[in-house]
Amino acid sequence: MNSPPDIPQTVTITCPTCGTPLHPDVTKLARKIRCHDCFVAVPVPSLDEVLKQQAKKRPRKREDVGTYRVLSDEKDDSSQPAPTLAPFTKVICRICNARLHPEVREKAYQLPCPDCHEPVDVPALKDVPQEPLRKREPRKIGSYKKDEAIVRPKLQTSYLEVQAEIRREVIEPPPRWTFFSGVFTFPCRPGVLQRWGLLSLGFTVLSLLIVLLIMLIGGGSSFGVVGAAFLGLPTIWIMLWSLSYAAACCLPVVTDTAAGMDRIANWPDPLWNEWMAQLLYLGYVGCEALTIGYGVSAIAHLFGLPVWATWTATTFLLYPIFQLSSLEANSFLIPVTRPILRSLVSFWWGWLMFYALSGMLISACVGLAVIGRMWSPMLIALVLGPMVAATLLIVARLLGRLAWRIVAAAQAEGRRLQTTQMLETASKPKATDAG
């Protein structure tokens, strides 16, 4: 059953400790409740006390707002400017000529000047001329024809044409003795010598560990097998470090030399994880050459040719082609590109020179390793490490010089074709005039 509307259901009280407003239910008897913030007992008045407090409150008297009506259009004078009085006027001090803007009153009065503090007379309201409001004339927008075309000025595009021109850096021509000038002394240059030293250290330690592993395993004793097992893991780690650092050093040698740079600027940072990425890249290109080389050797074996010799020769011939093609295409997934294949015919003597020089260097390393196996393996391992490191740097330099020659020849051919087209374009109007 609902209670009458004049009986309140709740009452608003304030906690005397924290000032939190509370809204408990109104009951017939007075009681106490706990504040939900400070947990202090707060008294709640009874229903009779609440009704007495409401009776003491004065009822709010409603103001009479009157009535209103809609103004007719005939009596609408909202468009007429209302007369205005000048609430302020301008007076000038007779002593210091200061400009004052005092309030205008019904009677004249005086006020002190803020600069010289002398009394200044302010005229009465009736003596101040009234200034009527200025009527703002509507702006003339003129007229226009519907079918009239808008004539726009022609924009000058000469600046944009110059900015849109594709500028290509022209690589300087390679030296006359491309495959000999500064190539074989490249490891001894400043900036390269320390890299050669680190590579030599890595390959020397790797060679010594490999020789030691071969001696331990070849002995046939149980001690040798245990020693080889302990040396196997360090050998793998040193091999990965040496090969990854060699890949990270040789790749910028090829790219910077191909760009016409005599000094290498993009040497690798001392981050082993980035070296591994370079090693995987070069290893993938090498696997492509090895795969095709194995297929060629399998076919050559049918004709009685040795498999290992054919496989090695084919891989040696294909790897430089695949490497330059992947660099030219900027993708390791493209093993062969048209410019590199075209250079095999147009620049055959450069390829022949590269294969001859790099083949002699690699053959010297292989021959030294074979001789060391029969003579003094430990002594030859000490010499073979720096020799392998120098061979890798020199072969990378030779490959970069070969790419430099190919790029320079392509640029010269492009300039020749551009000149021919310009001459043909310039000669066409002359032939028309003559006709």
Short mmCIF file of C-alpha atoms in Angstrom, two decimals:
data_model
loop_
_atom_site.label_atom_id
_atom_site.label_comp_id
_atom_site.label_asym_id
_atom_site.label_seq_id
_atom_site.Cartn_x
_atom_site.Cartn_y
_atom_site.Cartn_z
CA MET A 1 0.00 0.00 0.00
CA ASN A 2 1.51 3.32 -1.06
CA SER A 3 1.95 6.08 1.54
CA PRO A 4 0.38 9.53 1.07
CA PRO A 5 2.40 11.88 -1.11
CA ASP A 6 2.92 14.43 1.71
CA ILE A 7 4.74 11.89 3.89
CA PRO A 8 8.45 11.71 2.89
CA GLN A 9 10.02 8.33 2.26
CA THR A 10 13.65 9.43 2.83
CA VAL A 11 15.43 12.22 4.61
CA THR A 12 18.74 13.92 3.83
CA ILE A 13 21.21 14.20 6.69
CA THR A 14 24.90 15.11 6.81
CA CYS A 15 27.60 13.24 8.68
CA PRO A 16 29.02 15.64 11.33
CA THR A 17 32.50 14.09 11.00
CA CYS A 18 33.23 13.84 7.26
CA GLY A 19 30.32 15.85 5.81
CA THR A 20 29.06 13.01 3.61
CA PRO A 21 25.37 13.41 2.64
CA LEU A 22 23.24 10.40 3.63
CA HIS A 23 19.72 9.50 2.51
CA PRO A 24 18.24 6.95 4.97
CA ASP A 25 14.61 5.82 5.05
CA VAL A 26 12.23 7.66 7.39
CA THR A 27 10.81 5.54 10.23
CA LYS A 28 8.43 6.31 13.08
CA LEU A 29 11.15 6.04 15.69
CA ALA A 30 14.47 7.87 15.77
CA ARG A 31 17.54 5.72 15.16
CA LYS A 32 21.24 5.81 14.27
CA ILE A 33 23.04 4.61 11.16
CA ARG A 34 26.70 4.20 10.25
CA CYS A 35 28.30 6.62 7.79
CA HIS A 36 29.53 4.61 4.82
CA ASP A 37 32.74 6.70 4.62
CA CYS A 38 33.95 7.24 8.20
CA PHE A 39 31.71 4.63 9.95
CA VAL A 40 30.60 7.12 12.64
CA ALA A 41 27.09 6.76 14.15
CA VAL A 42 24.81 9.47 12.70
CA PRO A 43 21.34 10.12 14.30
CA VAL A 44 18.32 9.86 11.99
CA PRO A 45 15.20 11.86 13.05
CA SER A 46 11.84 10.20 13.40
CA LEU A 47 8.89 10.72 11.08
CA ASP A 48 7.24 13.25 13.41
CA GLU A 49 10.40 15.35 13.58
CA VAL A 50 10.73 15.33 9.80
CA LEU A 51 7.12 16.48 9.39
CA LYS A 52 7.65 19.29 11.93
CA GLN A 53 10.74 20.50 10.00
CA GLN A 54 8.78 20.53 6.75
CA ALA A 55 5.98 22.56 8.36
CA LYS A 56 8.45 25.20 9.51
CA LYS A 57 9.68 25.77 5.96
CA ARG A 58 7.96 28.67 4.23
CA PRO A 59 6.27 27.77 0.96
CA ARG A 60 7.86 29.41 -2.05
CA LYS A 61 5.83 32.24 -3.47
CA ARG A 62 5.42 32.00 -7.19
CA GLU A 63 6.04 35.18 -9.13
CA ASP A 64 3.39 36.47 -11.48
CA VAL A 65 4.96 36.49 -14.92
CA GLY A 66 1.92 38.03 -16.59
CA THR A 67 0.83 37.36 -20.16
CA TYR A 68 2.30 37.90 -23.60
CA ARG A 69 1.03 38.30 -27.15
CA VAL A 70 2.43 38.12 -30.67
CA LEU A 71 3.32 41.53 -32.09
CA SER A 72 1.65 42.36 -35.39
CA ASP A 73 3.69 43.16 -38.50
CA GLU A 74 2.28 46.72 -38.68
CA LYS A 75 3.67 47.64 -35.27
CA ASP A 76 6.97 45.82 -35.74
CA ASP A 77 9.69 48.46 -35.43
CA SER A 78 12.58 46.06 -34.86
CA SER A 79 14.22 47.14 -38.14
CA GLN A 80 14.36 50.78 -37.04
CA PRO A 81 17.51 51.81 -35.17
CA ALA A 82 16.82 52.63 -31.55
CA PRO A 83 17.83 56.11 -30.38
CA THR A 84 21.02 56.00 -28.43
CA LEU A 85 22.51 58.40 -25.95
CA ALA A 86 26.17 58.94 -25.57
CA PRO A 87 26.97 57.46 -22.14
CA PHE A 88 30.52 58.75 -22.42
CA THR A 89 32.07 61.88 -23.88
CA LYS A 90 35.52 63.13 -24.67
CA VAL A 91 37.06 66.03 -22.75
CA ILE A 92 40.59 67.42 -22.79
CA CYS A 93 42.49 68.64 -19.76
CA ARG A 94 43.43 72.31 -20.10
CA ILE A 95 46.69 71.81 -18.20
CA CYS A 96 48.30 68.65 -19.61
CA ASN A 97 46.05 68.07 -22.68
CA ALA A 98 45.23 64.54 -21.51
CA ARG A 99 42.24 62.93 -23.22
CA LEU A 100 39.55 61.75 -20.83
CA HIS A 101 36.37 59.78 -21.51
CA PRO A 102 34.18 60.33 -18.42
CA GLU A 103 30.59 59.18 -17.93
CA VAL A 104 27.89 61.67 -18.86
CA ARG A 105 25.40 62.58 -16.14
CA GLU A 106 22.25 64.69 -15.90
CA LYS A 107 24.18 67.57 -14.35
CA ALA A 108 27.62 68.90 -15.10
CA TYR A 109 30.40 67.93 -12.71
CA GLN A 110 34.16 67.96 -12.30
CA LEU A 111 36.67 65.14 -11.95
CA PRO A 112 40.42 65.20 -11.32
CA CYS A 113 42.79 64.60 -14.22
CA PRO A 114 44.66 61.27 -13.69
CA ASP A 115 47.91 62.86 -14.94
CA CYS A 116 48.10 66.36 -13.42
CA HIS A 117 45.30 65.97 -10.82
CA GLU A 118 43.69 69.27 -11.87
CA PRO A 119 39.83 69.51 -12.01
CA VAL A 120 38.32 68.95 -15.46
CA ASP A 121 34.75 70.10 -16.34
CA VAL A 122 32.40 67.42 -17.68
CA PRO A 123 29.32 68.80 -19.50
CA ALA A 124 25.75 67.79 -18.67
CA LEU A 125 23.78 65.25 -20.67
CA LYS A 126 21.75 67.92 -22.45
CA ASP A 127 24.91 69.63 -23.69
CA VAL A 128 26.39 66.45 -25.24
CA PRO A 129 25.35 65.98 -28.90
CA GLN A 130 23.65 62.67 -29.69
CA GLU A 131 25.18 60.51 -32.39
CA PRO A 132 22.68 58.37 -34.33
CA LEU A 133 23.54 54.81 -35.26
CA ARG A 134 25.07 54.37 -38.66
CA LYS A 135 22.99 52.33 -41.04
CA ARG A 136 25.05 49.64 -42.72
CA GLU A 137 24.47 49.58 -46.41
CA PRO A 138 24.16 46.12 -47.97
CA ARG A 139 27.16 45.08 -49.98
CA LYS A 140 26.74 45.03 -53.71
CA ILE A 141 27.55 41.58 -55.01
CA GLY A 142 26.99 42.43 -58.66
CA SER A 143 25.64 40.08 -61.28
CA TYR A 144 27.04 37.23 -63.31
CA LYS A 145 26.08 35.20 -66.31
CA LYS A 146 25.31 31.55 -65.95
CA ASP A 147 27.11 30.34 -69.07
CA GLU A 148 30.11 32.63 -68.71
CA ALA A 149 33.34 30.65 -68.42
CA ILE A 150 35.78 31.52 -65.68
CA VAL A 151 39.12 32.49 -67.12
CA ARG A 152 41.94 31.29 -64.91
CA PRO A 153 45.54 32.38 -65.33
CA LYS A 154 47.90 29.83 -66.78
CA LEU A 155 50.21 28.37 -64.16
CA GLN A 156 53.93 28.33 -64.77
CA THR A 157 55.19 24.76 -64.44
CA SER A 158 58.85 25.33 -65.14
CA TYR A 159 59.77 25.04 -61.46
CA LEU A 160 57.73 21.85 -61.05
CA GLU A 161 59.30 20.33 -64.14
CA VAL A 162 62.76 20.91 -62.73
CA GLN A 163 61.71 19.40 -59.40
CA ALA A 164 60.13 16.38 -61.10
CA GLU A 165 63.28 15.60 -63.03
CA ILE A 166 64.82 12.33 -61.91
CA ARG A 167 68.45 12.95 -61.06
CA ARG A 168 70.78 10.00 -61.15
CA GLU A 169 74.25 10.05 -59.78
CA VAL A 170 76.72 9.40 -62.52
CA ILE A 171 79.33 6.94 -61.36
CA GLU A 172 82.89 7.92 -62.14
CA PRO A 173 84.63 5.76 -64.74
CA PRO A 174 86.68 2.90 -63.28
CA PRO A 175 90.47 3.05 -63.40
CA ARG A 176 92.27 1.93 -66.51
CA TRP A 177 93.75 -1.13 -64.83
CA THR A 178 90.45 -2.14 -63.29
CA PHE A 179 91.44 -5.56 -62.00
CA PHE A 180 94.95 -4.64 -60.83
CA SER A 181 94.95 -1.04 -59.56
CA GLY A 182 94.67 -1.19 -55.76
CA VAL A 183 93.18 -4.70 -55.76
CA PHE A 184 95.89 -7.02 -54.46
CA THR A 185 97.03 -4.47 -51.85
CA PHE A 186 93.45 -3.91 -50.71
CA PRO A 187 93.75 -5.88 -47.40
CA CYS A 188 96.68 -3.69 -46.31
CA ARG A 189 94.81 -0.39 -46.69
CA PRO A 190 93.90 1.73 -43.64
CA GLY A 191 90.45 0.76 -42.44
CA VAL A 192 90.74 -2.68 -44.07
CA LEU A 193 93.80 -3.87 -42.19
CA GLN A 194 92.00 -4.31 -38.86
CA ARG A 195 89.17 -6.24 -40.53
CA TRP A 196 91.71 -8.45 -42.25
CA GLY A 197 93.37 -9.01 -38.87
CA LEU A 198 90.11 -10.14 -37.23
CA LEU A 199 89.30 -12.40 -40.17
CA SER A 200 92.81 -13.84 -40.08
CA LEU A 201 92.50 -14.55 -36.37
CA GLY A 202 89.17 -16.30 -36.82
CA PHE A 203 90.27 -18.45 -39.77
CA THR A 204 93.61 -19.28 -38.11
CA VAL A 205 91.93 -20.55 -34.94
CA LEU A 206 89.40 -22.41 -37.08
CA SER A 207 92.18 -24.03 -39.12
CA LEU A 208 94.05 -25.11 -35.99
CA LEU A 209 90.90 -26.61 -34.48
CA ILE A 210 90.10 -28.50 -37.68
CA VAL A 211 93.65 -29.88 -37.86
CA LEU A 212 93.47 -30.90 -34.20
CA LEU A 213 90.10 -32.62 -34.74
CA ILE A 214 91.47 -34.55 -37.71
CA MET A 215 94.49 -35.67 -35.68
CA LEU A 216 92.34 -36.76 -32.71
CA ILE A 217 89.83 -38.65 -34.80
CA GLY A 218 92.52 -40.18 -37.02
CA GLY A 219 94.39 -41.57 -34.00
CA GLY A 220 91.63 -44.10 -33.34
CA SER A 221 92.01 -44.01 -29.53
CA SER A 222 89.17 -43.46 -27.09
CA PHE A 223 90.93 -40.38 -25.71
CA GLY A 224 90.99 -38.86 -29.17
CA VAL A 225 87.25 -39.41 -29.67
CA VAL A 226 86.47 -37.79 -26.30
CA GLY A 227 88.74 -34.84 -27.09
CA ALA A 228 87.13 -34.42 -30.50
CA ALA A 229 83.69 -34.37 -28.86
CA PHE A 230 84.80 -31.57 -26.52
CA LEU A 231 86.32 -29.56 -29.39
CA GLY A 232 83.38 -30.02 -31.76
CA LEU A 233 81.08 -27.36 -30.30
CA PRO A 234 83.75 -24.60 -30.02
CA THR A 235 84.79 -25.36 -33.59
CA ILE A 236 81.21 -24.87 -34.81
CA TRP A 237 80.85 -21.55 -32.97
CA ILE A 238 84.17 -20.20 -34.25
CA MET A 239 83.29 -21.32 -37.78
CA LEU A 240 79.93 -19.50 -37.62
CA TRP A 241 81.58 -16.34 -36.26
CA SER A 242 84.34 -16.37 -38.89
CA LEU A 243 82.04 -17.06 -41.84
CA SER A 244 79.40 -14.54 -40.73
CA TYR A 245 81.98 -11.80 -40.19
CA ALA A 246 83.55 -12.61 -43.56
CA ALA A 247 80.12 -12.33 -45.24
CA ALA A 248 79.41 -9.03 -43.46
CA CYS A 249 82.78 -7.62 -44.63
CA CYS A 250 82.78 -8.94 -48.21
CA LEU A 251 79.26 -7.82 -49.12
CA PRO A 252 79.88 -4.06 -48.54
CA VAL A 253 83.20 -4.41 -50.36
CA VAL A 254 81.28 -5.61 -53.44
CA THR A 255 78.48 -3.02 -53.24
CA ASP A 256 80.62 0.02 -52.41
CA THR A 257 83.21 -0.85 -55.05
CA ALA A 258 80.45 -1.33 -57.63
CA ALA A 259 79.14 2.15 -56.73
CA GLY A 260 82.50 3.68 -57.68
CA MET A 261 83.84 4.15 -54.16
CA ASP A 262 87.54 3.64 -53.57
CA ARG A 263 87.16 3.53 -49.77
CA ILE A 264 84.58 1.28 -48.17
CA ALA A 265 82.09 3.28 -46.11
CA ASN A 266 79.53 0.66 -45.08
CA TRP A 267 81.59 -1.64 -42.89
CA PRO A 268 79.49 -3.89 -40.63
CA ASP A 269 78.57 -2.92 -37.09
CA PRO A 270 79.79 -5.14 -34.23
CA LEU A 271 76.48 -7.03 -34.04
CA TRP A 272 76.70 -10.77 -34.55
CA ASN A 273 72.99 -11.21 -35.35
CA GLU A 274 73.29 -8.84 -38.32
CA TRP A 275 76.33 -10.77 -39.57
CA MET A 276 74.27 -13.96 -39.59
CA ALA A 277 71.68 -12.31 -41.84
CA GLN A 278 74.41 -11.49 -44.37
CA LEU A 279 75.75 -15.05 -44.13
CA LEU A 280 72.30 -16.51 -44.79
CA TYR A 281 71.88 -14.21 -47.78
CA LEU A 282 75.19 -15.22 -49.36
CA GLY A 283 74.61 -18.83 -48.38
CA TYR A 284 71.25 -18.89 -50.16
CA VAL A 285 72.84 -17.57 -53.36
CA GLY A 286 75.60 -20.16 -52.98
CA CYS A 287 73.03 -22.95 -52.55
CA GLU A 288 71.43 -21.94 -55.83
CA ALA A 289 74.78 -22.27 -57.58
CA LEU A 290 75.51 -25.57 -55.80
CA THR A 291 72.13 -27.01 -56.81
CA ILE A 292 72.55 -26.22 -60.48
CA GLY A 293 76.18 -27.35 -60.30
CA TYR A 294 75.09 -30.70 -58.90
CA GLY A 295 72.63 -31.14 -61.76
CA VAL A 296 75.31 -30.34 -64.32
CA SER A 297 77.76 -32.74 -62.64
CA ALA A 298 75.15 -35.51 -62.66
CA ILE A 299 74.70 -35.04 -66.40
CA ALA A 300 78.48 -34.85 -66.93
CA HIS A 301 78.92 -38.09 -65.00
CA LEU A 302 76.92 -39.85 -67.71
CA PHE A 303 79.66 -38.89 -70.17
CA GLY A 304 82.45 -40.12 -67.92
CA LEU A 305 83.52 -36.75 -66.46
CA PRO A 306 84.49 -36.54 -62.76
CA VAL A 307 81.61 -35.40 -60.54
CA TRP A 308 83.55 -33.32 -58.00
CA ALA A 309 85.55 -31.44 -60.61
CA THR A 310 82.47 -30.64 -62.69
CA TRP A 311 80.45 -29.65 -59.63
CA THR A 312 83.17 -27.34 -58.32
CA ALA A 313 83.80 -25.70 -61.70
CA THR A 314 80.09 -25.11 -62.37
CA THR A 315 79.55 -23.60 -58.92
CA PHE A 316 82.61 -21.39 -59.34
CA LEU A 317 81.28 -20.11 -62.69
CA LEU A 318 77.66 -19.57 -61.61
CA TYR A 319 78.08 -17.99 -58.17
CA PRO A 320 79.40 -14.56 -59.35
CA ILE A 321 76.59 -14.35 -61.94
CA PHE A 322 73.93 -15.16 -59.36
CA GLN A 323 75.45 -12.77 -56.81
CA LEU A 324 75.57 -9.76 -59.13
CA SER A 325 72.08 -10.55 -60.44
CA SER A 326 70.59 -10.63 -56.95
CA LEU A 327 72.29 -7.31 -56.12
CA GLU A 328 71.09 -5.77 -59.38
CA ALA A 329 67.50 -6.94 -58.80
CA ASN A 330 67.69 -6.13 -55.06
CA SER A 331 66.21 -9.55 -54.30
CA PHE A 332 67.86 -12.85 -53.46
CA LEU A 333 64.95 -14.68 -55.10
CA ILE A 334 66.04 -13.58 -58.60
CA PRO A 335 69.20 -15.49 -59.55
CA VAL A 336 69.59 -14.14 -63.09
CA THR A 337 68.84 -10.72 -64.60
CA ARG A 338 69.03 -9.49 -68.16
CA PRO A 339 71.75 -6.80 -67.67
CA ILE A 340 74.13 -9.34 -66.12
CA LEU A 341 73.49 -11.88 -68.88
CA ARG A 342 74.02 -9.16 -71.48
CA SER A 343 77.33 -8.24 -69.87
CA LEU A 344 78.58 -11.81 -70.38
CA VAL A 345 78.63 -11.04 -74.10
CA SER A 346 79.36 -7.31 -74.21
CA PHE A 347 82.01 -7.41 -71.47
CA TRP A 348 83.31 -10.96 -71.88
CA TRP A 349 86.94 -10.04 -71.36
CA GLY A 350 86.16 -8.55 -67.91
CA TRP A 351 84.44 -11.75 -66.82
CA LEU A 352 87.34 -13.78 -68.17
CA MET A 353 89.82 -11.64 -66.23
CA PHE A 354 87.78 -11.98 -63.03
CA TYR A 355 87.55 -15.76 -63.30
CA ALA A 356 91.27 -16.05 -64.06
CA LEU A 357 92.47 -13.91 -61.14
CA SER A 358 90.01 -15.25 -58.57
CA GLY A 359 90.68 -18.81 -59.72
CA MET A 360 94.41 -18.39 -59.17
CA LEU A 361 93.86 -17.03 -55.65
CA ILE A 362 91.48 -19.83 -54.66
CA SER A 363 93.76 -22.46 -56.22
CA ALA A 364 96.69 -21.12 -54.19
CA CYS A 365 94.72 -21.54 -50.94
CA VAL A 366 93.61 -25.05 -51.88
CA GLY A 367 97.14 -26.02 -52.91
CA LEU A 368 98.59 -24.71 -49.66
CA ALA A 369 96.05 -26.74 -47.68
CA VAL A 370 96.94 -29.91 -49.61
CA ILE A 371 100.65 -29.36 -49.11
CA GLY A 372 100.17 -28.67 -45.40
CA ARG A 373 98.29 -31.93 -44.91
CA MET A 374 101.30 -33.87 -46.17
CA TRP A 375 104.04 -31.72 -44.61
CA SER A 376 103.27 -29.77 -41.40
CA PRO A 377 99.54 -29.23 -40.78
CA MET A 378 99.92 -26.98 -37.72
CA LEU A 379 102.44 -24.68 -39.41
CA ILE A 380 100.43 -24.44 -42.60
CA ALA A 381 97.26 -23.68 -40.56
CA LEU A 382 98.99 -20.60 -39.16
CA VAL A 383 99.69 -19.37 -42.70
CA LEU A 384 96.41 -20.51 -44.24
CA GLY A 385 94.20 -18.36 -41.95
CA PRO A 386 95.53 -14.93 -43.08
CA MET A 387 95.76 -16.20 -46.67
CA VAL A 388 92.09 -17.25 -46.78
CA ALA A 389 91.00 -13.93 -45.23
CA ALA A 390 93.01 -11.93 -47.78
CA THR A 391 91.68 -14.07 -50.64
CA LEU A 392 88.06 -13.40 -49.65
CA LEU A 393 88.62 -9.63 -49.48
CA ILE A 394 90.51 -9.54 -52.81
CA VAL A 395 87.90 -11.67 -54.62
CA ALA A 396 85.15 -9.40 -53.27
CA ARG A 397 87.12 -6.40 -54.54
CA LEU A 398 87.50 -8.04 -57.96
CA LEU A 399 83.76 -8.75 -58.14
CA GLY A 400 83.01 -5.14 -57.20
CA ARG A 401 85.39 -3.84 -59.88
CA LEU A 402 83.68 -6.11 -62.42
CA ALA A 403 80.27 -4.69 -61.43
CA TRP A 404 81.73 -1.16 -61.64
CA ARG A 405 82.78 -1.81 -65.22
CA ILE A 406 79.35 -3.20 -66.11
CA VAL A 407 77.52 -0.21 -64.59
CA ALA A 408 79.84 2.30 -66.29
CA ALA A 409 79.30 0.60 -69.66
CA ALA A 410 75.52 0.64 -69.15
CA GLN A 411 75.56 4.35 -68.28
CA ALA A 412 77.69 5.16 -71.32
CA GLU A 413 75.25 3.22 -73.52
CA GLY A 414 72.31 5.09 -71.97
CA ARG A 415 73.94 8.48 -72.59
CA ARG A 416 74.68 7.49 -76.18
CA LEU A 417 71.07 6.49 -76.82
CA GLN A 418 69.80 9.69 -75.20
CA THR A 419 72.07 11.80 -77.38
CA THR A 420 70.93 9.93 -80.49
CA GLN A 421 67.27 10.52 -79.64
CA MET A 422 67.88 14.22 -79.03
CA LEU A 423 69.63 14.56 -82.39
CA GLU A 424 66.81 12.76 -84.17
CA THR A 425 64.21 14.97 -82.50
CA ALA A 426 66.12 18.12 -83.42
CA SER A 427 66.53 17.05 -87.05
CA LYS A 428 62.83 16.34 -87.72
CA PRO A 429 61.67 20.00 -88.11
CA LYS A 430 64.58 20.73 -90.46
CA ALA A 431 63.59 17.84 -92.71
CA THR A 432 59.97 19.12 -92.78
CA ASP A 433 61.04 22.65 -93.73
CA ALA A 434 63.23 21.31 -96.49
CA GLY A 435 60.30 19.30 -97.89
#
